[in-house]
CSV table of C-alpha atoms in Angstrom, one decimal:
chain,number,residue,atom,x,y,z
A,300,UNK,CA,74.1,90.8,74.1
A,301,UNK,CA,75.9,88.1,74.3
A,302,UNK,CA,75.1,84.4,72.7
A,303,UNK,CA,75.3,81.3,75.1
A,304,UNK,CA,78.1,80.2,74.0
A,305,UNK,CA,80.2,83.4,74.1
A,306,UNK,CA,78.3,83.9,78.1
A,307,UNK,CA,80.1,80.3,78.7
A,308,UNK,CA,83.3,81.1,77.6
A,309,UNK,CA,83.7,84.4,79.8
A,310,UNK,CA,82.0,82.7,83.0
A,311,UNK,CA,84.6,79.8,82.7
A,312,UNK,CA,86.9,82.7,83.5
A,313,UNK,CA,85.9,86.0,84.8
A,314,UNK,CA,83.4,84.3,86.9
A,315,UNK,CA,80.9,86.9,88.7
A,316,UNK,CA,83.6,89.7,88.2
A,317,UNK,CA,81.8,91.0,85.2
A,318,UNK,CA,78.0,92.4,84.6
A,319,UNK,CA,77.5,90.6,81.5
A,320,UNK,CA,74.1,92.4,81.0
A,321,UNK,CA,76.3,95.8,79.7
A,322,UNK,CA,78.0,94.0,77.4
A,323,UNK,CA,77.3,95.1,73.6
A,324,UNK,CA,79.3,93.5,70.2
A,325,UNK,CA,79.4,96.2,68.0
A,326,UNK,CA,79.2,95.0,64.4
A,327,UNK,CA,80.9,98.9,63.7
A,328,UNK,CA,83.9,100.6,64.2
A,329,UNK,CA,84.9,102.6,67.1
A,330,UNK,CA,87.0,105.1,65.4
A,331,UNK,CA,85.7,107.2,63.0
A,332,UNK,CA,87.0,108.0,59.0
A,333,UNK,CA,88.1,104.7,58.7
A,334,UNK,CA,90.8,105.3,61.6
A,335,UNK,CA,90.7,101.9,63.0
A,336,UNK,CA,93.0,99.1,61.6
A,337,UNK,CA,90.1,96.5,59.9
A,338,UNK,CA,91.9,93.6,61.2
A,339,UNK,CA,91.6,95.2,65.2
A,340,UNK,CA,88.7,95.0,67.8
A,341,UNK,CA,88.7,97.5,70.1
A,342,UNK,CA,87.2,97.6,73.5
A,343,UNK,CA,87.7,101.0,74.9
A,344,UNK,CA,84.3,101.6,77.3
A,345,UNK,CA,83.4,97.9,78.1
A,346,UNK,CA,81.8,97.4,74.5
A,347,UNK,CA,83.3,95.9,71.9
A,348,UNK,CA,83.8,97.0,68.3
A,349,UNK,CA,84.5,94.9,65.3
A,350,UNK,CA,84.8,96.1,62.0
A,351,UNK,CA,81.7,93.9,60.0
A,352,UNK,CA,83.8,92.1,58.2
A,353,UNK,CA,85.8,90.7,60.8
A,354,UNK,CA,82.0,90.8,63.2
A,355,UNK,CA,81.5,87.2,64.1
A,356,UNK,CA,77.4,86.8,65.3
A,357,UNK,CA,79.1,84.0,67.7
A,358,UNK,CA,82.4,84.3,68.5
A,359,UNK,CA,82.3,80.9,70.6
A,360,UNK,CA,82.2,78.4,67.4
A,361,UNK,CA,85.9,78.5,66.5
A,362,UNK,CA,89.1,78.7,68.2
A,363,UNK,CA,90.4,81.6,66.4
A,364,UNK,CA,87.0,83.5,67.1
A,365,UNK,CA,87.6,82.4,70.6
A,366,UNK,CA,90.7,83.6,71.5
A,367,UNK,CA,90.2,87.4,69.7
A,368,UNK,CA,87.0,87.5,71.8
A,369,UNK,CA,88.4,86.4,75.2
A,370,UNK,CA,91.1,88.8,74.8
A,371,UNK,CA,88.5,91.1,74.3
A,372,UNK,CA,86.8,89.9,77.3
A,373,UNK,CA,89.7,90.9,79.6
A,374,UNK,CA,89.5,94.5,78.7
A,375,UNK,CA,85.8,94.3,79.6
A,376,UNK,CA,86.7,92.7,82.9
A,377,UNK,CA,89.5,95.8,82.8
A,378,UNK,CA,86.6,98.4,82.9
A,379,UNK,CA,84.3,97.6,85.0
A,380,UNK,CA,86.8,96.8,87.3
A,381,UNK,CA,87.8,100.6,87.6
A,382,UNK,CA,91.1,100.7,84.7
A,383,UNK,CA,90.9,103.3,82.2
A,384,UNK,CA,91.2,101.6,78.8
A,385,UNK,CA,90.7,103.8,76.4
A,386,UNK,CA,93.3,105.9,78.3
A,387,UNK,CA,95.6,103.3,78.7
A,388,UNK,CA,95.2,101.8,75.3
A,389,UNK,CA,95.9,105.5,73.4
A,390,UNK,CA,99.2,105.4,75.6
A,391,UNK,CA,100.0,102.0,74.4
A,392,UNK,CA,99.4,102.2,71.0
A,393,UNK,CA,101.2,105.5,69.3
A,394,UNK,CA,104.4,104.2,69.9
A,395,UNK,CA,103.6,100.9,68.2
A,396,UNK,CA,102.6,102.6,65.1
A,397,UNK,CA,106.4,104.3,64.4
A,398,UNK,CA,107.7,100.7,65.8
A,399,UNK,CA,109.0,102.8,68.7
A,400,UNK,CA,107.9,100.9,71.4
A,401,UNK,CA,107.9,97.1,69.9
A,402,UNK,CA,105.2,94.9,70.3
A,403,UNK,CA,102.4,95.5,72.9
A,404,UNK,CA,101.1,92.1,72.9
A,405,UNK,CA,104.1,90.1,73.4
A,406,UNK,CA,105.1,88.3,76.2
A,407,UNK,CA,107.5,86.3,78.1
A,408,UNK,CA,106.1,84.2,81.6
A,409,UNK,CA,109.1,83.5,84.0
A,410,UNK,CA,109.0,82.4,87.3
A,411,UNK,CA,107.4,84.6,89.7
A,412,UNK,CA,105.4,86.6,87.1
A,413,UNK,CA,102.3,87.9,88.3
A,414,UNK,CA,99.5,88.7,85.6
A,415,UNK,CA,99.4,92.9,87.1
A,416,UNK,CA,103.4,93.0,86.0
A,417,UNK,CA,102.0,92.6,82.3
A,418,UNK,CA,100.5,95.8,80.1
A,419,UNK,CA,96.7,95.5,79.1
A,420,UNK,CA,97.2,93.9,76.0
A,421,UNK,CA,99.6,91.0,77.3
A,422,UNK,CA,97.1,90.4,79.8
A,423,UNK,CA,94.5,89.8,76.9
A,424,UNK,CA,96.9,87.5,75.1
A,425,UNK,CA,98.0,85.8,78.9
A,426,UNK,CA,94.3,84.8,79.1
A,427,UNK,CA,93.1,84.5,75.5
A,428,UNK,CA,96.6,82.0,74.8
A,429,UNK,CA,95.2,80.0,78.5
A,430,UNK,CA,91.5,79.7,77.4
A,431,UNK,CA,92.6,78.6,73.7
A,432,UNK,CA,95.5,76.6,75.6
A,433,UNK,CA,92.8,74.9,78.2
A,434,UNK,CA,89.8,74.5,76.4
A,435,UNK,CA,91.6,73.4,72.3
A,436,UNK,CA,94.7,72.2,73.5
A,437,UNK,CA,95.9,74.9,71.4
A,438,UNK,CA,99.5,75.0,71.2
A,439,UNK,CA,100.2,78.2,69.4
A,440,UNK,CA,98.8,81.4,69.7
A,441,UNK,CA,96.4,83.3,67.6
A,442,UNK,CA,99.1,85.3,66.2
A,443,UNK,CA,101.3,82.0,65.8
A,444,UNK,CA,103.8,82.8,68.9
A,445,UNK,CA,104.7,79.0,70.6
A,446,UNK,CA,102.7,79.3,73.9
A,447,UNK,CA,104.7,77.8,77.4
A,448,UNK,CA,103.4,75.1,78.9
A,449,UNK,CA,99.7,75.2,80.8
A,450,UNK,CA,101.7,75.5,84.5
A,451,UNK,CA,103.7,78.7,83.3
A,452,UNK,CA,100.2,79.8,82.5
A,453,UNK,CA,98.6,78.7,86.0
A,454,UNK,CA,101.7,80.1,87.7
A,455,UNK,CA,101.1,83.5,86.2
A,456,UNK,CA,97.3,83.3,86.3
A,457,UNK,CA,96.6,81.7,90.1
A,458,UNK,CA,95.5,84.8,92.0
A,459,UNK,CA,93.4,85.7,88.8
A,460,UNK,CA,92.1,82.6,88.5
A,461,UNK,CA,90.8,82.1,92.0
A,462,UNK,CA,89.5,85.6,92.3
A,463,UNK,CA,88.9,87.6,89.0
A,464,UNK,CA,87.2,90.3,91.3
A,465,UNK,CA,90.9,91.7,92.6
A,466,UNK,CA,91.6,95.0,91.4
A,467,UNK,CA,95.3,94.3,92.2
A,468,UNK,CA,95.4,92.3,89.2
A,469,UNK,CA,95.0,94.9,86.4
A,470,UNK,CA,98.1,96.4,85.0
């Protein structure tokens, strides 16, 4: 269940295009034996799964907190909106472990950008970077990366931000 602060943060965003009620914060791994980097969340079924040292009981009260739970949030809002995740995210990942793909989570906006031309993970920075951006003036991303300007962000956000419900917007 989620605490006040942390429903608050994902309505400013998401809206009505997430059940809220099935969303659990698991204070456990997903992974078993220990397979799960500590440092990574994971969110493959619409749940979310924190290893307890990293488990926050509100993720609202700080802006780092913030922006790993929004990003979070978006592969919630991936789920129940039909994409596979924990398909999508076992595809992803491999490649980054060998440092054969490069970086999932790193992203350019340009002109004309849409948030579906971005990968799952990009989209959670994209709206985890906005949120921190919007609500902390937060110039810098949770992993330090200089973030663009708030109307690159509302340039590449608009259709998501005035309807969240569109399937057309996942990756």
């Amino acid at each position: 269940m989620l605490t006040s602060g942390e429903l608050a943060m994902a309505q400013s965003l998401f809206k009505d295009s997430v059940d809220y009620t099935k969303i659990k914060i698991h204070s456990e791994e997903y992974l078993p034996f220990g397979l799960q980097p500590d440092n990574t969340a994971m969110t493959p079924n619409g749940e979310m799964y924190f290893n307890p040292d990293y488990y926050k009981e509100d993720f609202s009260l700080l802006p780092n907190d913030q922006h790993w739970f929004m990003h979070e949030m978006v592969h919630v809002w991936q789920y129940q909106l039909g994409y596979w995740v924990r398909l999508h995210g076992l595809l992803l990942h491999p490649g980054t472990l060998w440092g054969l793909l490069g970086d999932p989570y790193q992203y350019e906006l340009k002109p004309g950008d849409k948030l579906q031309d971005f990968n799952m993970e990009q989209q959670g920075d994209i709206i985890a970077d906005y949120y921190c951006w919007s609500t902390n003036n937060a110039t810098r991303s949770a992993s330090g990366r200089r973030v663009p300007s708030i109307d690159a962000y509302k340039n590449v956000l608009g259709d998501f931000l005035s309807n969240p419900n569109d399937r057309k917007l996942l990756p």
